[in-house]
Coordinates of C-alpha atoms and ligand atoms in Angstrom, one line a residue:
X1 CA 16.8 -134.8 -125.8
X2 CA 14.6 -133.1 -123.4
X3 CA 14.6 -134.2 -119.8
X4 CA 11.5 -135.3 -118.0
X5 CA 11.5 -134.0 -113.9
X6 CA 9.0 -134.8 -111.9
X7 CA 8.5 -132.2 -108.3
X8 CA 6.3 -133.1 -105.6
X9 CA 4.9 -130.3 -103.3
X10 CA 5.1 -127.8 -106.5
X11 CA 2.3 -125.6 -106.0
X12 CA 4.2 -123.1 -103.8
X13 CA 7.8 -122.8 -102.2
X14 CA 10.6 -124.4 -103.1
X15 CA 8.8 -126.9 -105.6
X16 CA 7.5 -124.1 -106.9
X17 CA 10.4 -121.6 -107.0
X18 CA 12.2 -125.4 -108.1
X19 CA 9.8 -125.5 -111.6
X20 CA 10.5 -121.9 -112.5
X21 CA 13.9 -122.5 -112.2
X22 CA 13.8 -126.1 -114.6
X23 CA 11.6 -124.0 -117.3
X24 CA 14.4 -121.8 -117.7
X25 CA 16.7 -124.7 -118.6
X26 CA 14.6 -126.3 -120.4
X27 CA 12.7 -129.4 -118.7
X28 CA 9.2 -130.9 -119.1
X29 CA 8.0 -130.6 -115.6
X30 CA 5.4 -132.8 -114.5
X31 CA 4.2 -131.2 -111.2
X32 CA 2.5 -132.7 -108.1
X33 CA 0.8 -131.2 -105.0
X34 CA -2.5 -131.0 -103.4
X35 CA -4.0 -127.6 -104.9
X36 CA -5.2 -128.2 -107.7
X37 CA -6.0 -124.8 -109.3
X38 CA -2.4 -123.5 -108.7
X39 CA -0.7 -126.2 -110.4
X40 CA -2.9 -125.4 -113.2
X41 CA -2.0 -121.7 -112.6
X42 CA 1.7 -122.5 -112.6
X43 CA 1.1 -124.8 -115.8
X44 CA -0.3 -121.8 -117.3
X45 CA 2.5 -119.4 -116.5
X46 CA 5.1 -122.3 -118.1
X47 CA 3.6 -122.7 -121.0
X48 CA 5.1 -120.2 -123.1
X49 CA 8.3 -121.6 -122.0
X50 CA 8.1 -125.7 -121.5
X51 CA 5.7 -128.6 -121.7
X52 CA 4.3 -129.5 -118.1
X53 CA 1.9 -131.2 -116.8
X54 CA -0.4 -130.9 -113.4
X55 CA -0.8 -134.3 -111.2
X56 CA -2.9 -133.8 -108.2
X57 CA -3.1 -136.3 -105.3
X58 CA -2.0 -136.2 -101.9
X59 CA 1.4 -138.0 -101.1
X60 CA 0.4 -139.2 -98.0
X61 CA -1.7 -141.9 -100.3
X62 CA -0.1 -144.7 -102.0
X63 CA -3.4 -145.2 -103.8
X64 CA -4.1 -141.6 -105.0
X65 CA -0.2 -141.1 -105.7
X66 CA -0.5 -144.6 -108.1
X67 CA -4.0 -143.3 -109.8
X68 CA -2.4 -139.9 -110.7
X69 CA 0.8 -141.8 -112.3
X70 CA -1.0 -144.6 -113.8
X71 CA -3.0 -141.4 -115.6
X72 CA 0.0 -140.0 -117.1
X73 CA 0.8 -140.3 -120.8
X74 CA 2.8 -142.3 -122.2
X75 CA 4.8 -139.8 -123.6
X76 CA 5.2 -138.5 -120.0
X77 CA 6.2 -141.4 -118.1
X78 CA 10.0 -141.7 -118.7
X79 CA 11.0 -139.6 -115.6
X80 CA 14.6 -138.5 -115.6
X81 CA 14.5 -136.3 -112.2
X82 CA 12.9 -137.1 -109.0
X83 CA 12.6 -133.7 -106.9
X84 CA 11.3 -135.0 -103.3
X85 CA 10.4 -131.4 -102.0
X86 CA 7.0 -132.5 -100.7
X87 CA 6.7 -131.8 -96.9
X88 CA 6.2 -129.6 -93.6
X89 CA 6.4 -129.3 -90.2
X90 CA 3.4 -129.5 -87.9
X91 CA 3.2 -127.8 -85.1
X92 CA 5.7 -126.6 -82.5
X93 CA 5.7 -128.0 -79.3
X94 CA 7.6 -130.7 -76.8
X95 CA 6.8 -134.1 -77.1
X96 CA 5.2 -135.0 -74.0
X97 CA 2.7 -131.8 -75.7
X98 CA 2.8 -132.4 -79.2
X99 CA 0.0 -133.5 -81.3
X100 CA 0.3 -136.8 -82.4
X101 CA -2.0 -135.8 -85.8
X102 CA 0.8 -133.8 -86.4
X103 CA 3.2 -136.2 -86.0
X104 CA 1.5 -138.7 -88.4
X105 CA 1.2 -135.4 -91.1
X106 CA 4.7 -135.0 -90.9
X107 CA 5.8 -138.7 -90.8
X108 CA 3.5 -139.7 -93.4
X109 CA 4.4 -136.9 -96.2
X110 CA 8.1 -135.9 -95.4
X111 CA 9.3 -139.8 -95.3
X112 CA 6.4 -142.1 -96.2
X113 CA 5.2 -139.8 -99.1
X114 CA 8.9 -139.3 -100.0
X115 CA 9.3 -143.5 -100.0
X116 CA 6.4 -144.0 -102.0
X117 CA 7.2 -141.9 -104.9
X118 CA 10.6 -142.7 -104.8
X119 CA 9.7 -146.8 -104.9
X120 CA 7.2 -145.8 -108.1
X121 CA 9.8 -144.0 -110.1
X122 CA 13.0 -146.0 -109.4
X123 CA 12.0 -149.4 -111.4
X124 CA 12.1 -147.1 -114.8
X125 CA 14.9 -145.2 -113.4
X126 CA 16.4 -148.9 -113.3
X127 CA 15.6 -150.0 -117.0
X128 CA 16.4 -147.2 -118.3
X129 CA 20.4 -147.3 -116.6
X130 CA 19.7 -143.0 -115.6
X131 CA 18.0 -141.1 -113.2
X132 CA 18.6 -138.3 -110.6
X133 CA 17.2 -138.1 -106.9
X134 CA 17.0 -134.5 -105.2
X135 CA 16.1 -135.4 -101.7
X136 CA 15.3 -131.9 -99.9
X137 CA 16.1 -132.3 -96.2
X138 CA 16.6 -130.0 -93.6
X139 CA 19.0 -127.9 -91.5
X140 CA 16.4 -130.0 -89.0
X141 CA 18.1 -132.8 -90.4
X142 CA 21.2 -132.4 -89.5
X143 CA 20.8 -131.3 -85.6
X144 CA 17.5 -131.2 -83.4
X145 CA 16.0 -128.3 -82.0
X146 CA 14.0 -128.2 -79.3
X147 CA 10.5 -128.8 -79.8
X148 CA 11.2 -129.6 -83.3
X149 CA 11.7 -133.4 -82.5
X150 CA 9.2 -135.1 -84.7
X151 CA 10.3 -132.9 -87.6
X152 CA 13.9 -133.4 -87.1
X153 CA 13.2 -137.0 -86.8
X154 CA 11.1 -136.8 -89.8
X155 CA 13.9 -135.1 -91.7
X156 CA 17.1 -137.0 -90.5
X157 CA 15.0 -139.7 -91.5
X158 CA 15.2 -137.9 -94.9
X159 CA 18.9 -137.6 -94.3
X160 CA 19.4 -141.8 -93.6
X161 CA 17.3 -142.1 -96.8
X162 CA 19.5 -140.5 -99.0
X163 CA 22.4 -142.0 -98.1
X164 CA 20.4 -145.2 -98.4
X165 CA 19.1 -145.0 -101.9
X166 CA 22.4 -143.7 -103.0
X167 CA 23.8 -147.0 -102.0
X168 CA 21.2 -149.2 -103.3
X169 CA 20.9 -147.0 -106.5
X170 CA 24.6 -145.9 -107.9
X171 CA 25.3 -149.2 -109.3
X172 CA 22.2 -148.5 -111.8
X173 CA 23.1 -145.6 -112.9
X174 CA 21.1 -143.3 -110.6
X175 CA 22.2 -140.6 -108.8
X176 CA 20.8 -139.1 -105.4
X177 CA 21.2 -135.5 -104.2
X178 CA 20.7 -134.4 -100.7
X179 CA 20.5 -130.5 -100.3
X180 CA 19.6 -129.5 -96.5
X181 CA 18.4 -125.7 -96.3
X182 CA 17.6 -123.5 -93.4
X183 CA 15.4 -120.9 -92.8
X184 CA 13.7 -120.0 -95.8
X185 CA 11.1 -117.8 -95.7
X186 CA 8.2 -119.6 -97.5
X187 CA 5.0 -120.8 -96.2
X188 CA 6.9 -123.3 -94.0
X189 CA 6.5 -121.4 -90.5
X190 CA 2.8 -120.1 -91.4
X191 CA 2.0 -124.0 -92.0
X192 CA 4.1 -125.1 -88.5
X193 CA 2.1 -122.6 -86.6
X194 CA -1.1 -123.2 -88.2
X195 CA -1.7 -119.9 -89.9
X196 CA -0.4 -117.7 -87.6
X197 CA 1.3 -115.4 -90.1
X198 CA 2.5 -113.2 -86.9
X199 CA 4.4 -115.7 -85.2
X200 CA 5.4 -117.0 -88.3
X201 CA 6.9 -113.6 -89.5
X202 CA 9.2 -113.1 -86.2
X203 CA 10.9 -116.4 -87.4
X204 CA 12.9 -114.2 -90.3
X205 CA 12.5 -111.3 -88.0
X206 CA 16.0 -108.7 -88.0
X207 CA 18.0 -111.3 -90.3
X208 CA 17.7 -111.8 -94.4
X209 CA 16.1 -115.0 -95.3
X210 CA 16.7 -117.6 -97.5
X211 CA 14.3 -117.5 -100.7
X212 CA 12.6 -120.3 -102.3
X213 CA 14.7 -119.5 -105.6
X214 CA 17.8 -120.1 -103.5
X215 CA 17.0 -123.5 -103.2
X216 CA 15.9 -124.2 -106.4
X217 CA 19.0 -122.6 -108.2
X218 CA 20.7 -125.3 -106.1
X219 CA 18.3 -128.4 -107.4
X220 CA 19.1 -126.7 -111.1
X221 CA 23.3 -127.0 -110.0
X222 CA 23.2 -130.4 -108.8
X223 CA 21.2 -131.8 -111.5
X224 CA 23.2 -129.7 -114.2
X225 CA 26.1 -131.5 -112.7
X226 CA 28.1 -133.4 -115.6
X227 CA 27.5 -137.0 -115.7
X228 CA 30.6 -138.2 -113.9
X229 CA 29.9 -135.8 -111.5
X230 CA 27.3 -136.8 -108.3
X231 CA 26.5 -133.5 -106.1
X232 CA 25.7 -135.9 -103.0
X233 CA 25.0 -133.1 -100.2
X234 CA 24.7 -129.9 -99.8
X235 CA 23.8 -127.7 -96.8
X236 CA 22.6 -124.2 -97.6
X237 CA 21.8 -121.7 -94.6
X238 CA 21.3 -118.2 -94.7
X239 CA 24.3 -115.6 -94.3
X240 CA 23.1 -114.6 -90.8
X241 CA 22.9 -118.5 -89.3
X242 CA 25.5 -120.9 -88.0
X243 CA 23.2 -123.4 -87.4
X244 CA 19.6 -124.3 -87.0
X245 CA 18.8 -122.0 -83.9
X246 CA 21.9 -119.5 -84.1
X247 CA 20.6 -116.9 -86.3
X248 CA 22.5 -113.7 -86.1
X249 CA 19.4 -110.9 -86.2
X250 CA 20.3 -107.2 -86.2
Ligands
8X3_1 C1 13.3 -125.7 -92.2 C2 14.5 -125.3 -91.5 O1 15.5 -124.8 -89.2 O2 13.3 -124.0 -89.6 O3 13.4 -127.1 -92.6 O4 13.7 -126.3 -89.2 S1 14.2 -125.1 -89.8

């Protein structure tokens, strides 16, 4: 029977890179972000190959996020896959300097937005005795950089939340995925330096990048895992770092 995943933040990047990568195996993708017209686009560009489906709300709102569920078919609402992708970094400074808009952004999409999605989908997860969890974290999970600290936080957060729902949620059949990449070049650092493409660009300057397809070839592995099998974390960096700041550039 065909699988039903839903991926939040897939209108570029990894969610996006993450749906491609699902329509070649074969899911119905029912895809969330903000934009609209290029979830429609990227419905469009499926279609030959699987059913999805465009929801558009932001994940920051609990009321918006339950709307754009409550509108989905029934046929649609028996979600085996949770991808958790939705989320950014905001800015790029010391705390006793940062912007504390940018701190409620980040808090509020990359854990809150995360939480409130994940508390919608679980209860069928639950009835139904299946259901998979990808939780993308963060290299930024794992250790704190420098004037990084709210996104770090934001994403070791992440980190204490998968380990979390894996405990509350194993014994029902659910299974939760951590995968923690580093730098991959996507819109991420363009975003963090609020649209500064140059200062953005010198972040995957002299080294090669992660892609976005990376990532998602790893969602499609840990989901394709067999069903005794839980992937539970996975750090993925690029072949020129050692850790979130060591980054060996030619
Ligand atoms: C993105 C990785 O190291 O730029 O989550 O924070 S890093």
């Amino acid at each position: 029977m065909t699988r039903i995943a839903l991926i939040t933040g897939a209108s570029s990047g990894i969610g996006k890179a993450t749906a491609e990568a699902f329509a070649t195996a074969g899911y119905d993708l029912i895809l969330c972000g903000r934009r609209e017209d290029r979830l429609e686009q990227l419905v469009t560009s499926l279609s030959s190959r699987v059913r999805s489906i465009a929801l558009s709300f932001d994940i920051r709102s609990r009321k918006a996020m339950a709307h754009a569920l409550d509108s989905l078919p029934a046929n649609w609402r028996n979600i085996d896959i949770l991808v958790n992708n939705a989320g950014n970094a905001h800015g790029y400074d010391p705390v006793n300097a940062g912007d504390p808009d940018d701190w409620d952004a980040m808090m509020d999409s990359n854990v809150k937005g995360l939480l409130y999605i994940t508390r919608a989908l679980t209860p069928g997860m639950i009835e139904r005795g299946k259901g998979h969890i990808v939780n993308i974290s963060s290299i930024a999970g794992k250790e704190t950089y420098a004037n990084g600290t709210v996104y770090c936080a934001s994403k070791a957060a992440v980190e204490a939340l998968s380990e979390g729902m894996r405990l509350d949620l194993t014994q029902h059949g659910i299974k939760v995925t951590n995968i923690a990449p580093g730098a991959v070049e996507t819109e991420f650092s363009v975003v963090r330096f609020k649209g500064d493409e140059d200062r953005a660009g010198k972040v995957y300057e002299g080294f090669e990048p992660l892609r976005a397809e990376d990532i998602a070839r790893t969602i499609l592995f840990a989901v394709s895992a067999p069903d005794h099998v839980t992937i539970a974390d996975i750090t993925i960096l690029a072949a020129a770092q050692a850790s979130a700041t060591s980054i060996h550039r030619k």
